[in-house]
Short mmCIF file of C-alpha atoms in Angstrom, two decimals:
data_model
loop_
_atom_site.label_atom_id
_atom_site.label_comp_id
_atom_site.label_asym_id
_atom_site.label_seq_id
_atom_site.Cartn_x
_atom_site.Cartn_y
_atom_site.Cartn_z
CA UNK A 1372 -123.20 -49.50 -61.88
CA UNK A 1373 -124.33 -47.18 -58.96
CA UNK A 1374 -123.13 -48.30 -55.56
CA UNK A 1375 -124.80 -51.14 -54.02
CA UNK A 1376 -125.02 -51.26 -50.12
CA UNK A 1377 -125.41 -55.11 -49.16
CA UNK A 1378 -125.89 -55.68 -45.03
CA UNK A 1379 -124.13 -58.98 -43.73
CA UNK A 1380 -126.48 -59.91 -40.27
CA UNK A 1381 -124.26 -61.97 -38.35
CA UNK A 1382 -120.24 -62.39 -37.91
CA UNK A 1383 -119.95 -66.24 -37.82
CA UNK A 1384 -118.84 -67.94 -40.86
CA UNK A 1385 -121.20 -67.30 -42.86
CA UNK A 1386 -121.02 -63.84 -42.39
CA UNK A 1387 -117.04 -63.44 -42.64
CA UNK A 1388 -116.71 -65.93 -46.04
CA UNK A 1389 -119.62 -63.73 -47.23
CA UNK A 1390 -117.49 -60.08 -46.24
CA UNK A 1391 -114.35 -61.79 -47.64
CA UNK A 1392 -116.06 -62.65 -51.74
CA UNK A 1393 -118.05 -59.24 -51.48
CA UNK A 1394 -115.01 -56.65 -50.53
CA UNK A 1395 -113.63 -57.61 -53.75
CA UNK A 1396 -115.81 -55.46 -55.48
CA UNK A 1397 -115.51 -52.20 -55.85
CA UNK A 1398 -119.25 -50.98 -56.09
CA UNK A 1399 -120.39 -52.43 -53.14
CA UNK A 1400 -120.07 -51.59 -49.69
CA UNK A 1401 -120.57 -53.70 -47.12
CA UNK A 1402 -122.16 -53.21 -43.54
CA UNK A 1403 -121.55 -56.04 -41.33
CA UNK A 1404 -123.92 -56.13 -37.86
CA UNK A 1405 -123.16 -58.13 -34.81
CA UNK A 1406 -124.69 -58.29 -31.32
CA UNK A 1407 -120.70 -59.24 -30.75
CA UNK A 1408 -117.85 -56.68 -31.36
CA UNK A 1409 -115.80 -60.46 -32.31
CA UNK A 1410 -115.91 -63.64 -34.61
CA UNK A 1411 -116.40 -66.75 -32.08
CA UNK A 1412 -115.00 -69.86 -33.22
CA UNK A 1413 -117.99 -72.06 -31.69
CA UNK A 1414 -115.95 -75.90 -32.07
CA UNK A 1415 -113.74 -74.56 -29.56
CA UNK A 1416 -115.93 -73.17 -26.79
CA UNK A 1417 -116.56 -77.07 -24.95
CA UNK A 1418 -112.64 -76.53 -23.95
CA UNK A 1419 -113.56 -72.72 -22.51
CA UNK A 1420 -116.03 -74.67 -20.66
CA UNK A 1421 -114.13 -77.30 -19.08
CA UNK A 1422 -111.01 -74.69 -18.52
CA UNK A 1423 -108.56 -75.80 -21.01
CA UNK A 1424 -108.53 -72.29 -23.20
CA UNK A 1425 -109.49 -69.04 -21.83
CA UNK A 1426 -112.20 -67.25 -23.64
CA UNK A 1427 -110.58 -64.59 -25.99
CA UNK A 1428 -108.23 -66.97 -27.53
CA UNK A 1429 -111.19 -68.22 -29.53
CA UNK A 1430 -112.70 -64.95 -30.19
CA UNK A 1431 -111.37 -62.55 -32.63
CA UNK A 1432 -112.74 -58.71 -33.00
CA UNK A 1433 -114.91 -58.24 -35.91
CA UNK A 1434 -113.09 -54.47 -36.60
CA UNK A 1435 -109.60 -56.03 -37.01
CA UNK A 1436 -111.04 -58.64 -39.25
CA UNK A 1437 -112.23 -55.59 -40.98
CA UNK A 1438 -108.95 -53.65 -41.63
CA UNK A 1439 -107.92 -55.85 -44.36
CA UNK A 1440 -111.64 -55.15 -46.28
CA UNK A 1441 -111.73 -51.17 -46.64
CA UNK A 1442 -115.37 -50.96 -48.33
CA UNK A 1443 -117.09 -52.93 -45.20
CA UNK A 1444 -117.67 -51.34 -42.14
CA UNK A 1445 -118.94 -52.64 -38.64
CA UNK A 1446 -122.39 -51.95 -36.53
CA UNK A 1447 -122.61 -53.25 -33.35
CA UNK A 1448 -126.19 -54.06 -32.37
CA UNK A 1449 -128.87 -56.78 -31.93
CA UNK A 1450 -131.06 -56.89 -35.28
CA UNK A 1451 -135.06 -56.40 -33.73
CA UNK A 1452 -136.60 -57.08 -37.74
CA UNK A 1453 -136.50 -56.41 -40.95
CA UNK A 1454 -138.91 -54.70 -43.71
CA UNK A 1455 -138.37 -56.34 -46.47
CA UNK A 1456 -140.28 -54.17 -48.34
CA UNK A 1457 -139.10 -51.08 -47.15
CA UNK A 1458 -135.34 -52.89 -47.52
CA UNK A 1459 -134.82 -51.74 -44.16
CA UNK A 1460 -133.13 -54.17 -41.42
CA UNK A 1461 -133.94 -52.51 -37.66
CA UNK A 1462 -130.98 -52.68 -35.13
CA UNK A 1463 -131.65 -51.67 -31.49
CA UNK A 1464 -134.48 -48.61 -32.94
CA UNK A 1465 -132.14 -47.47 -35.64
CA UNK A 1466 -133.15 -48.62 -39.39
CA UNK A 1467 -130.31 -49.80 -41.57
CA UNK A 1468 -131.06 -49.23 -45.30
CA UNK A 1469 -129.95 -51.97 -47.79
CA UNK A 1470 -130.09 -53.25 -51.41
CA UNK A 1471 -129.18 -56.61 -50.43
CA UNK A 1472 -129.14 -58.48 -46.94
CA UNK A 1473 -127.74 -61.73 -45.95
CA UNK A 1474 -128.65 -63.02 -42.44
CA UNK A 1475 -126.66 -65.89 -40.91
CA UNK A 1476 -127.47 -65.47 -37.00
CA UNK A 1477 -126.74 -68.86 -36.84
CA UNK A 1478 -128.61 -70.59 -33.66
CA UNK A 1479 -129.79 -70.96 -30.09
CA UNK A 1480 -130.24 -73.94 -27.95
CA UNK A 1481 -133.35 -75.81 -27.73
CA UNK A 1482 -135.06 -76.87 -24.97
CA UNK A 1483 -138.22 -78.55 -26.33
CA UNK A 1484 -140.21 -77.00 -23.87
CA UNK A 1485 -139.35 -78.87 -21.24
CA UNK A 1486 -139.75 -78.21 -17.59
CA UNK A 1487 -136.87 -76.81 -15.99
CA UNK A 1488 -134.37 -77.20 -19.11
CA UNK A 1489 -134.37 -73.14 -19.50
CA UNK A 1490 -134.05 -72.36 -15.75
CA UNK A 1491 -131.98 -75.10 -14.49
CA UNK A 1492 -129.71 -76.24 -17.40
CA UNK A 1493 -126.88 -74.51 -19.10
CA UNK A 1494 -126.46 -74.47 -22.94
CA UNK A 1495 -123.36 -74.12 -24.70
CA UNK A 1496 -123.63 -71.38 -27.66
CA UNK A 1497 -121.52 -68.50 -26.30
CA UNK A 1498 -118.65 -67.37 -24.33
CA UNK A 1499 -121.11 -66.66 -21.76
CA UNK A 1500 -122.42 -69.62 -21.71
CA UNK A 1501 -119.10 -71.13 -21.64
CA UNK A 1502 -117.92 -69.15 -18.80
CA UNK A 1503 -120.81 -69.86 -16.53
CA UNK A 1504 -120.34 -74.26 -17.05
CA UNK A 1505 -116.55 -73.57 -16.24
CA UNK A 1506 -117.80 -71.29 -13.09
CA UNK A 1507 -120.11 -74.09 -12.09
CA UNK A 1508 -118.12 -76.79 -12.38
CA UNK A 1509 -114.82 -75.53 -10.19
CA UNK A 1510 -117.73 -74.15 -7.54
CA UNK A 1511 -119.61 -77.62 -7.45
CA UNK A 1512 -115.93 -78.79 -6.42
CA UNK A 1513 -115.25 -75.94 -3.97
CA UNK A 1514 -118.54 -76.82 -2.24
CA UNK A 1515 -118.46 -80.18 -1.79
CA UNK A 1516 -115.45 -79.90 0.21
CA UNK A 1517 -116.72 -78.11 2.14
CA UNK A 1518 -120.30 -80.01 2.57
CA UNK A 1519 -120.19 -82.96 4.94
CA UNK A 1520 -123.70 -84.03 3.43
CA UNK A 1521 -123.21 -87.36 1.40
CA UNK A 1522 -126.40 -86.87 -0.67
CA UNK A 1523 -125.55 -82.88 -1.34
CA UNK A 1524 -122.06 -84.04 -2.36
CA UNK A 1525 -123.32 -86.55 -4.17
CA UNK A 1526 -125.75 -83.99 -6.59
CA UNK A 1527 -122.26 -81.18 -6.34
CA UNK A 1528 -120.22 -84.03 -7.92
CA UNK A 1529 -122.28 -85.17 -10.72
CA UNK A 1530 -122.13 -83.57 -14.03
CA UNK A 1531 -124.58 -84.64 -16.76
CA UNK A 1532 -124.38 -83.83 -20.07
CA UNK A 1533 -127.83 -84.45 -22.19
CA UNK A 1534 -127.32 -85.37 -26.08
CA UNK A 1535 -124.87 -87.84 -27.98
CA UNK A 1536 -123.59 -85.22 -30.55
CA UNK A 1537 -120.18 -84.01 -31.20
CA UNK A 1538 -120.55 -81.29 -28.56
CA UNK A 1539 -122.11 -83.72 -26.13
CA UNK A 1540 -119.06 -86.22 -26.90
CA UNK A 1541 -116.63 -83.73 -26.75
CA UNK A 1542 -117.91 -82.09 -23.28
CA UNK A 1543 -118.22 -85.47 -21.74
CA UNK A 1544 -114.65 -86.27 -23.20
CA UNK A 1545 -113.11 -83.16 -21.60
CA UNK A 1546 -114.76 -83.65 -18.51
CA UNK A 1547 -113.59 -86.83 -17.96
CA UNK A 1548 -110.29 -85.89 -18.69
CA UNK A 1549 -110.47 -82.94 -16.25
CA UNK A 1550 -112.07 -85.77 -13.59
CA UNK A 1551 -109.13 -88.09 -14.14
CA UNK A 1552 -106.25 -85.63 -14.35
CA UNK A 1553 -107.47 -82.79 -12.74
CA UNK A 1554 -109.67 -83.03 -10.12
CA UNK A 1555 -108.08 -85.68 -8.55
CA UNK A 1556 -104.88 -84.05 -7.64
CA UNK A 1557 -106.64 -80.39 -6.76
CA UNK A 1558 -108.56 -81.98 -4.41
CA UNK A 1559 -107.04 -84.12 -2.42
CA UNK A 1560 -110.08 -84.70 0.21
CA UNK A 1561 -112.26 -85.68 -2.35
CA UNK A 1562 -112.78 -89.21 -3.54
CA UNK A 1563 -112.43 -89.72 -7.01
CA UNK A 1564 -114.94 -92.48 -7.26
CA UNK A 1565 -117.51 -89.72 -6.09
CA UNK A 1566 -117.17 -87.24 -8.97
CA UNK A 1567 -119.16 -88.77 -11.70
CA UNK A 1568 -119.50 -87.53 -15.46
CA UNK A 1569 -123.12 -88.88 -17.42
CA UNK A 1570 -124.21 -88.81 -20.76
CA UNK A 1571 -127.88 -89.06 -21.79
CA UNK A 1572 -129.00 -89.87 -25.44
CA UNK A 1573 -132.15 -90.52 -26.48
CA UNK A 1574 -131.01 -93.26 -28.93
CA UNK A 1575 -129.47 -96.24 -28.67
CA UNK A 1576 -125.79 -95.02 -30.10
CA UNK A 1577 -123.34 -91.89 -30.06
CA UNK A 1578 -122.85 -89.34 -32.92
CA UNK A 1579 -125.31 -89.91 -35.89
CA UNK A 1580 -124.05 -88.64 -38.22
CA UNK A 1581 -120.78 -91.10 -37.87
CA UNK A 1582 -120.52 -94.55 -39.26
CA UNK A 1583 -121.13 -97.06 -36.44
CA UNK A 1584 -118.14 -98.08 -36.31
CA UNK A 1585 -116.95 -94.49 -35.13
CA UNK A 1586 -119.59 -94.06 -32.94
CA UNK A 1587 -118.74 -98.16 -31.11
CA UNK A 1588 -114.79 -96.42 -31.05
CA UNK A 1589 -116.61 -93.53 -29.15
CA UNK A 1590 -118.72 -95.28 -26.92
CA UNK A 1591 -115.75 -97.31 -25.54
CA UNK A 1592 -113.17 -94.54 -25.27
CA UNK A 1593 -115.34 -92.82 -23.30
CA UNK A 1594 -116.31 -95.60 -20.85
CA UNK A 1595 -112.69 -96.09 -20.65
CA UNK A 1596 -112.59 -92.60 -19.40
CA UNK A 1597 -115.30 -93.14 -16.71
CA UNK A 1598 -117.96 -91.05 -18.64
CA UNK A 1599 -121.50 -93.30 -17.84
CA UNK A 1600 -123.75 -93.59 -20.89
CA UNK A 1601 -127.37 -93.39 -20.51
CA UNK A 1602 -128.53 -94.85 -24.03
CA UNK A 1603 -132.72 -94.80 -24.99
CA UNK A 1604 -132.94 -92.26 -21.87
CA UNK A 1605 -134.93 -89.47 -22.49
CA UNK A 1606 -134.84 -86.33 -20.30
CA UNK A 1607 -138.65 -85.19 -18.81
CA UNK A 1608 -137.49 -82.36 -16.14
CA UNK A 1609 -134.66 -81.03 -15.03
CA UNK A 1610 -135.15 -79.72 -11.06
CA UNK A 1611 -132.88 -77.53 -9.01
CA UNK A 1612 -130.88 -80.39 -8.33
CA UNK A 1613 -132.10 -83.56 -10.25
CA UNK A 1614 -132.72 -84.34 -13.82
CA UNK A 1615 -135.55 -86.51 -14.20
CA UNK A 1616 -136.32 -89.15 -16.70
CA UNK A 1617 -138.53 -90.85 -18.94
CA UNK A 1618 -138.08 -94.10 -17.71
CA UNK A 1619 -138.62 -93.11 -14.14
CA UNK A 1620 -134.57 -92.96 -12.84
CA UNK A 1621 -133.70 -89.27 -11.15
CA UNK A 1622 -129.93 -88.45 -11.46
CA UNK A 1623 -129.12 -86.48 -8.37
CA UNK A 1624 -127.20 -83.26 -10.35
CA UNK A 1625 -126.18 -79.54 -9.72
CA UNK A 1626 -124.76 -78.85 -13.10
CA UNK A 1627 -126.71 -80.09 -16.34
CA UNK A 1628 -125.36 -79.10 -19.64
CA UNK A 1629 -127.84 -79.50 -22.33
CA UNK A 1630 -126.27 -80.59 -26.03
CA UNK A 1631 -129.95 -81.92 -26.95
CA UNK A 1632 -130.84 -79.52 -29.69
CA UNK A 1633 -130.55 -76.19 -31.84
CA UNK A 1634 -133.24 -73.96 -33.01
CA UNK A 1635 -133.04 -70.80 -35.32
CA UNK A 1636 -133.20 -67.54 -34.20
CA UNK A 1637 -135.65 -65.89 -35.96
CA UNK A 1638 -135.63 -62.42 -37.61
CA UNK A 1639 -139.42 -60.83 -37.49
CA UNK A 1640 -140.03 -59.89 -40.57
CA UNK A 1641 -138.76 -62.94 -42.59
CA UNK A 1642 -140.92 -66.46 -42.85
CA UNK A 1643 -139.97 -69.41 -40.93
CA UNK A 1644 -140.23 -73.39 -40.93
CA UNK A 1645 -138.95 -76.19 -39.51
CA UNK A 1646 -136.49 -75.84 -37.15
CA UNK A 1647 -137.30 -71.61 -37.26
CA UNK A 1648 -135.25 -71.50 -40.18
CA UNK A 1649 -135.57 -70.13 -43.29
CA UNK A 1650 -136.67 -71.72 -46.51
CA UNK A 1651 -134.65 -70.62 -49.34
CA UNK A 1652 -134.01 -71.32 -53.12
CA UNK A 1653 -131.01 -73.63 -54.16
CA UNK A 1654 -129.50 -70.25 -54.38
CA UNK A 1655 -130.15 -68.83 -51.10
CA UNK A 1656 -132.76 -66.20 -51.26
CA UNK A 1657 -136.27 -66.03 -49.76
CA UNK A 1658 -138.50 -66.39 -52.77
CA UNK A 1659 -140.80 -64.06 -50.85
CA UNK A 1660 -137.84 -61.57 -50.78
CA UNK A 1661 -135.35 -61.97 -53.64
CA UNK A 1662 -133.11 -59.13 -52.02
CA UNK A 1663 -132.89 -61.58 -48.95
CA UNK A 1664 -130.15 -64.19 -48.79
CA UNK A 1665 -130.23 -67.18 -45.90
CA UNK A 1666 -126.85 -68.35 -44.75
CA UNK A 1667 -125.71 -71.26 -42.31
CA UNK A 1668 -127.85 -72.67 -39.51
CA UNK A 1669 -130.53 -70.20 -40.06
CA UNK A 1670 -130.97 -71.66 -43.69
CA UNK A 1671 -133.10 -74.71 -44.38
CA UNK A 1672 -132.40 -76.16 -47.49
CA UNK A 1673 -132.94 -79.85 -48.40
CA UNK A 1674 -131.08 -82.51 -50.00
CA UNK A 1675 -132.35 -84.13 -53.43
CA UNK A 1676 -133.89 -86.94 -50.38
CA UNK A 1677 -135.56 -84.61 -48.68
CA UNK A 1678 -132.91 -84.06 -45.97
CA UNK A 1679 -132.10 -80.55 -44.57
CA UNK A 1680 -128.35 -79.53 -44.95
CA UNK A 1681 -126.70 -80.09 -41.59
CA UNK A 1682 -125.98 -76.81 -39.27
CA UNK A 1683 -121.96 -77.22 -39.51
CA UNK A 1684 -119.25 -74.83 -39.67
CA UNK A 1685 -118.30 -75.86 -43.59
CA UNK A 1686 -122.41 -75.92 -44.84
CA UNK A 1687 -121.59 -71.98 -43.25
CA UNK A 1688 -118.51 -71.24 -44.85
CA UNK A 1689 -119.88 -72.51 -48.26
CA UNK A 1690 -122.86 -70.95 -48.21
CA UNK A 1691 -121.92 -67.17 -46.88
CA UNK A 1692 -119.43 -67.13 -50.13
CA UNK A 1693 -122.38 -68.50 -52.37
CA UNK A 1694 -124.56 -65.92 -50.99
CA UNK A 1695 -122.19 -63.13 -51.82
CA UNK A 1696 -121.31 -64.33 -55.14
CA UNK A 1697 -124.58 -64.83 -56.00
CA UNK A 1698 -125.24 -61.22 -55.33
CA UNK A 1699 -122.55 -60.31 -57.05
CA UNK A 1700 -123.28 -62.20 -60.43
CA UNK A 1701 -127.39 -60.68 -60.19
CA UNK A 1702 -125.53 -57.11 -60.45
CA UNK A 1703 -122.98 -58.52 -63.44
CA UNK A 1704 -126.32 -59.86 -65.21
CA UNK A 1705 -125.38 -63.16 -64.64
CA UNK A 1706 -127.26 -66.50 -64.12
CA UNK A 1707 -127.06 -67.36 -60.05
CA UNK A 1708 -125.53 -70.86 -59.20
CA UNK A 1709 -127.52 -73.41 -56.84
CA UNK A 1710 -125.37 -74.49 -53.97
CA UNK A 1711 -123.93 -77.61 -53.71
CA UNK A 1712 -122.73 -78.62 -50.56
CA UNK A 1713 -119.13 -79.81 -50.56
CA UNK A 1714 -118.70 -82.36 -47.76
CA UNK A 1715 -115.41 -82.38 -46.22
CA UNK A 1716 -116.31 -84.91 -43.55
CA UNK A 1717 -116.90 -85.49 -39.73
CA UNK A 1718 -114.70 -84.90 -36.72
CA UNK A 1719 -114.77 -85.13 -33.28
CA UNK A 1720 -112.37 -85.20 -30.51
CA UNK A 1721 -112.54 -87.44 -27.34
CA UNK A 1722 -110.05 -87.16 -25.33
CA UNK A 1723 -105.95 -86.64 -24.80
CA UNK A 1724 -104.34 -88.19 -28.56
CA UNK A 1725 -108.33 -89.42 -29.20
CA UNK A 1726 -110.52 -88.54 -31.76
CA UNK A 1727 -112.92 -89.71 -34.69
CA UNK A 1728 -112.37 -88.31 -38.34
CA UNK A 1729 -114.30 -89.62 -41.66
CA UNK A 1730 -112.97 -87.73 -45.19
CA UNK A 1731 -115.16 -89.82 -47.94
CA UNK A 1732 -114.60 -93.50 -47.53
CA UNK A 1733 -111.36 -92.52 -45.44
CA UNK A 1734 -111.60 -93.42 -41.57
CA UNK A 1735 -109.14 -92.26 -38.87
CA UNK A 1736 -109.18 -93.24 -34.91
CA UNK A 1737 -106.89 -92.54 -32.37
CA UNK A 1738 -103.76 -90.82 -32.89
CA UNK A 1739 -104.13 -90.02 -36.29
CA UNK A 1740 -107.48 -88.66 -36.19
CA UNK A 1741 -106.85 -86.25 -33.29
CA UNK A 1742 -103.52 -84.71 -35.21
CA UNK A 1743 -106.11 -84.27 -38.12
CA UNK A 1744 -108.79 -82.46 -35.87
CA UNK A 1745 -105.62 -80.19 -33.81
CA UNK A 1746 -104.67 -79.33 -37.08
CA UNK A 1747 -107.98 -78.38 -39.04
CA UNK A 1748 -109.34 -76.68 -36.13
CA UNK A 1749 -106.01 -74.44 -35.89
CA UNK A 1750 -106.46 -73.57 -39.80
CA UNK A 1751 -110.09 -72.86 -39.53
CA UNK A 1752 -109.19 -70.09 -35.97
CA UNK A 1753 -108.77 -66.77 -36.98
CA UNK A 1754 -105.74 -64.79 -35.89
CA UNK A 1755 -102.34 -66.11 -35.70
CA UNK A 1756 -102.34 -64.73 -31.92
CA UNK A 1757 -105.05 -66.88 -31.21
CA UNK A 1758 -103.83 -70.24 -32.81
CA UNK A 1759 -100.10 -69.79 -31.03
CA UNK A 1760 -102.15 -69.18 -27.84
CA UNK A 1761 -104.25 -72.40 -28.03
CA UNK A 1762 -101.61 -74.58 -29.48
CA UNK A 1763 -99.71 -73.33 -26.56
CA UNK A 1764 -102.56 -74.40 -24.55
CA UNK A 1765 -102.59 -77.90 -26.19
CA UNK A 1766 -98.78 -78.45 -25.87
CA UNK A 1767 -99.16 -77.51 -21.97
CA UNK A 1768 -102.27 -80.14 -21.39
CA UNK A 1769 -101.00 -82.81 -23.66
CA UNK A 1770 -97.35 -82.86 -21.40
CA UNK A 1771 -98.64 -81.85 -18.03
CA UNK A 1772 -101.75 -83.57 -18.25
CA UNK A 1773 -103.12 -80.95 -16.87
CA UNK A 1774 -105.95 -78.14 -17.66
CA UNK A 1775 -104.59 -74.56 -16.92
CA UNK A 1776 -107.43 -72.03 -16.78
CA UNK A 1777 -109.38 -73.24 -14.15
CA UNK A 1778 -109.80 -69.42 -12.17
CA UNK A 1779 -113.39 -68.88 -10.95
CA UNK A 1780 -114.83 -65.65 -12.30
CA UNK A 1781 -118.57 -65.72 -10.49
CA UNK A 1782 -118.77 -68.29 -7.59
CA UNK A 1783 -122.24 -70.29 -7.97
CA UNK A 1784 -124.36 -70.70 -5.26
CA UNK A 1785 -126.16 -74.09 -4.86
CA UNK A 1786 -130.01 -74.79 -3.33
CA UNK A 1787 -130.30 -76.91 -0.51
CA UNK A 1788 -132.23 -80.28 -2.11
CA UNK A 1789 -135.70 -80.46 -2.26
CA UNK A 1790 -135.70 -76.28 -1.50
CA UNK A 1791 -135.97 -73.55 -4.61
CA UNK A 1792 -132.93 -72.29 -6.61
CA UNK A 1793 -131.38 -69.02 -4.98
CA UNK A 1794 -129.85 -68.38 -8.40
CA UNK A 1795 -131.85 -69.78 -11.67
CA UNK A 1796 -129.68 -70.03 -14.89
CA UNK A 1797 -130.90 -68.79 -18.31
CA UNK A 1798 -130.11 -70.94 -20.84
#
């Protein structure tokens, strides 16, 4: 068998699982292209945000992932399109040859085309984005020190969080914790009663895809907290410094973090449907293009119901390995296996020894649950300097009560209300 070149798009986890079943094959080599030069462990990045772990401790570069794989190599670049049937993928004006490509660009946040959600609001995919809530956050409390207008305090203070997900519960978690333990003793002239955390969902409970019972443990830890729940509330606009809603309230606000949605990223060149993903066989591929394998949250294939697979970190990890050994068995001669999604359950965290965890008919709260979720999400982190780093991190905020990274990169500037945005923020 000649040498087979197969092109991994993407260096989630779809794209490493995939790297890690294909480099143990001889005849192929592997090219894998990132926009990133790292891996970025996404189910951390809400604690970047609210300045419990720095940014590189949950980011690992791609090339020293690499070392341990000698036929893959890396190309940094953002993918433009592919041919499929030239088998050519295109990375900033430079065409990348390939018998066999695998895209798993995962997703981007969606805004639903709503008025003011892509200027005004901040979305939560990337370090960047990360960086600039954390930024925004410690310079909405820096300014309303100094402000001695109630009203523009008022908007500096508030922090609103859109969507009842895990993220959404998990920011609105942390950011109550960083209210309660945080805030309050850095600064002293502010009134804690003042600095309110709000989260809007458009239904009538927390985290969907939970039992009830989960979601009702949720609801009230997070009340306990302080965090304000806004259930059936749907977001209309969001303004320089209001977000407006369906039901006619305006929440005076400065820093909205939208948790509402995902949407694919598309790749020109390859079809797209609901969601801009990518319908595939059971066993990955485009039918269009059988050289083309779909992997993770770009991938949209449905349950025996109808339901799509959900975009989660496992459905990722499962299917980048399918993908590869798929490829694999098609250049053994052998029959290609359907995936079958092996669900290892739900977690979220809410708060200091909180969380939610539900493996099969097994249900964990509290205590119990939140060892469960430290520990799975220190497995799943790549790099043992990274996971002594955060569970350093952990150790420090779980006995000081306290949130250590909280050092202001880029200071935001805030509009005067009812006046434009000096500074408009790209979602």
């Amino acid at each position: 068998m000649s040498e087979k070149h197969v092109v991994m798009l993407g260096a989630g986890f779809a794209g490493l699982h995939a790297v890690r079943v294909l480099s143990q094959e001889p005849g192929v080599r592997v090219t894998l292209v990132d926009r990133n030069n790292y891996h970025l462990f996404q189910p951390l990045l809400y604690q970047v945000a609210t300045a419990g772990l720095e940014a590189p401790q949950i980011a690992f570069p791609v090339r020293a992932y690499l070392r341990k794989h000698p036929n893959a190599r890396f190309l940094l670049g953002a993918a433009e399109g592919v041919d499929p049937k030239a088998r050519v993928l295109w990375v900033e004006g430079r065409p990348v040859p390939y018998d066999y490509l695998i895209v798993g660009t995962g997703t981007r946040t969606n805004d639903f085309g709503l008025p003011g959600v892509a200027q005004y609001g901040y979305g939560l995919k990337d370090l960047e984005d990360a960086m600039k809530i954390r930024d925004r956050m410690l310079s909405a409390c820096e300014e309303a020190v100094r402000t001695s207008d109630p009203e523009r305090r008022k908007a500096l203070l508030t922090f609103v969080v859109v969507g009842g997900g895990p993220t959404g519960v998990e920011l609105a978690g942390a950011l109550g914790e960083v209210r309660r333990h945080v805030m309050a003793r850095d600064y002293p002239d502010l009134d804690l009663s003042e600095i309110r955390v709000i989260l809007v969902e458009n239904s009538h409970r927390l985290l969907e895809a939970f039992a009830p019972s989960s979601a009702q443990y949720a609801q009230r830890f997070l009340e306990k907290l302080g965090v304000e729940l806004r259930f059936g509330e749907r977001v209309v606009e969001v303004t320089p410094g209001a977000v407006r809603l369906q039901s006619g309230t305006t929440i005076s606000s400065f820093t909205v973090v939208w948790s509402a949605g995902v949407t694919g990223q598309a790749l020109p060149g390859l079809p797209v449907t609901r969601g801009n993903r990518v319908a595939t066989t059971p066993e990955l591929y485009v039918p269009e293009h059988p050289s083309i394998y779909v992997a993770g949250d770009m991938n949209y294939l449905e349950y025996q119901d109808g339901r799509p697979h959900p975009q989660v970190a496992p459905v990722a990890m499962q299917q980048g390995a399918l993908a590869a050994r798929n490829i694999l068995r098609e250049l053994h001669g052998q029959a290609k296996q359907a995936f079958r999604y092996k669900d290892k359950g739900n977690m979220a965290t809410l708060g200091r020894s909180h969380a939610i965890a539900e493996i099969g008919h097994l249900k964990m709260r509290g205590f119990p649950a939140w060892g469960a979720w430290l520990a799975v999400h220190l497995y799943y982190l790549i790099g043992f300097r990274n996971r002594m780093m955060v569970l350093s991190n952990w150790a420090y905020s779980y006995f000081t009560y306290d949130f250590a990274v909280r050092i202001m990169h880029n200071r935001h500037n805030f509009p005067l209300l009812n006046e434009p945005a000096r500074e408009p923020v790209n979602v």
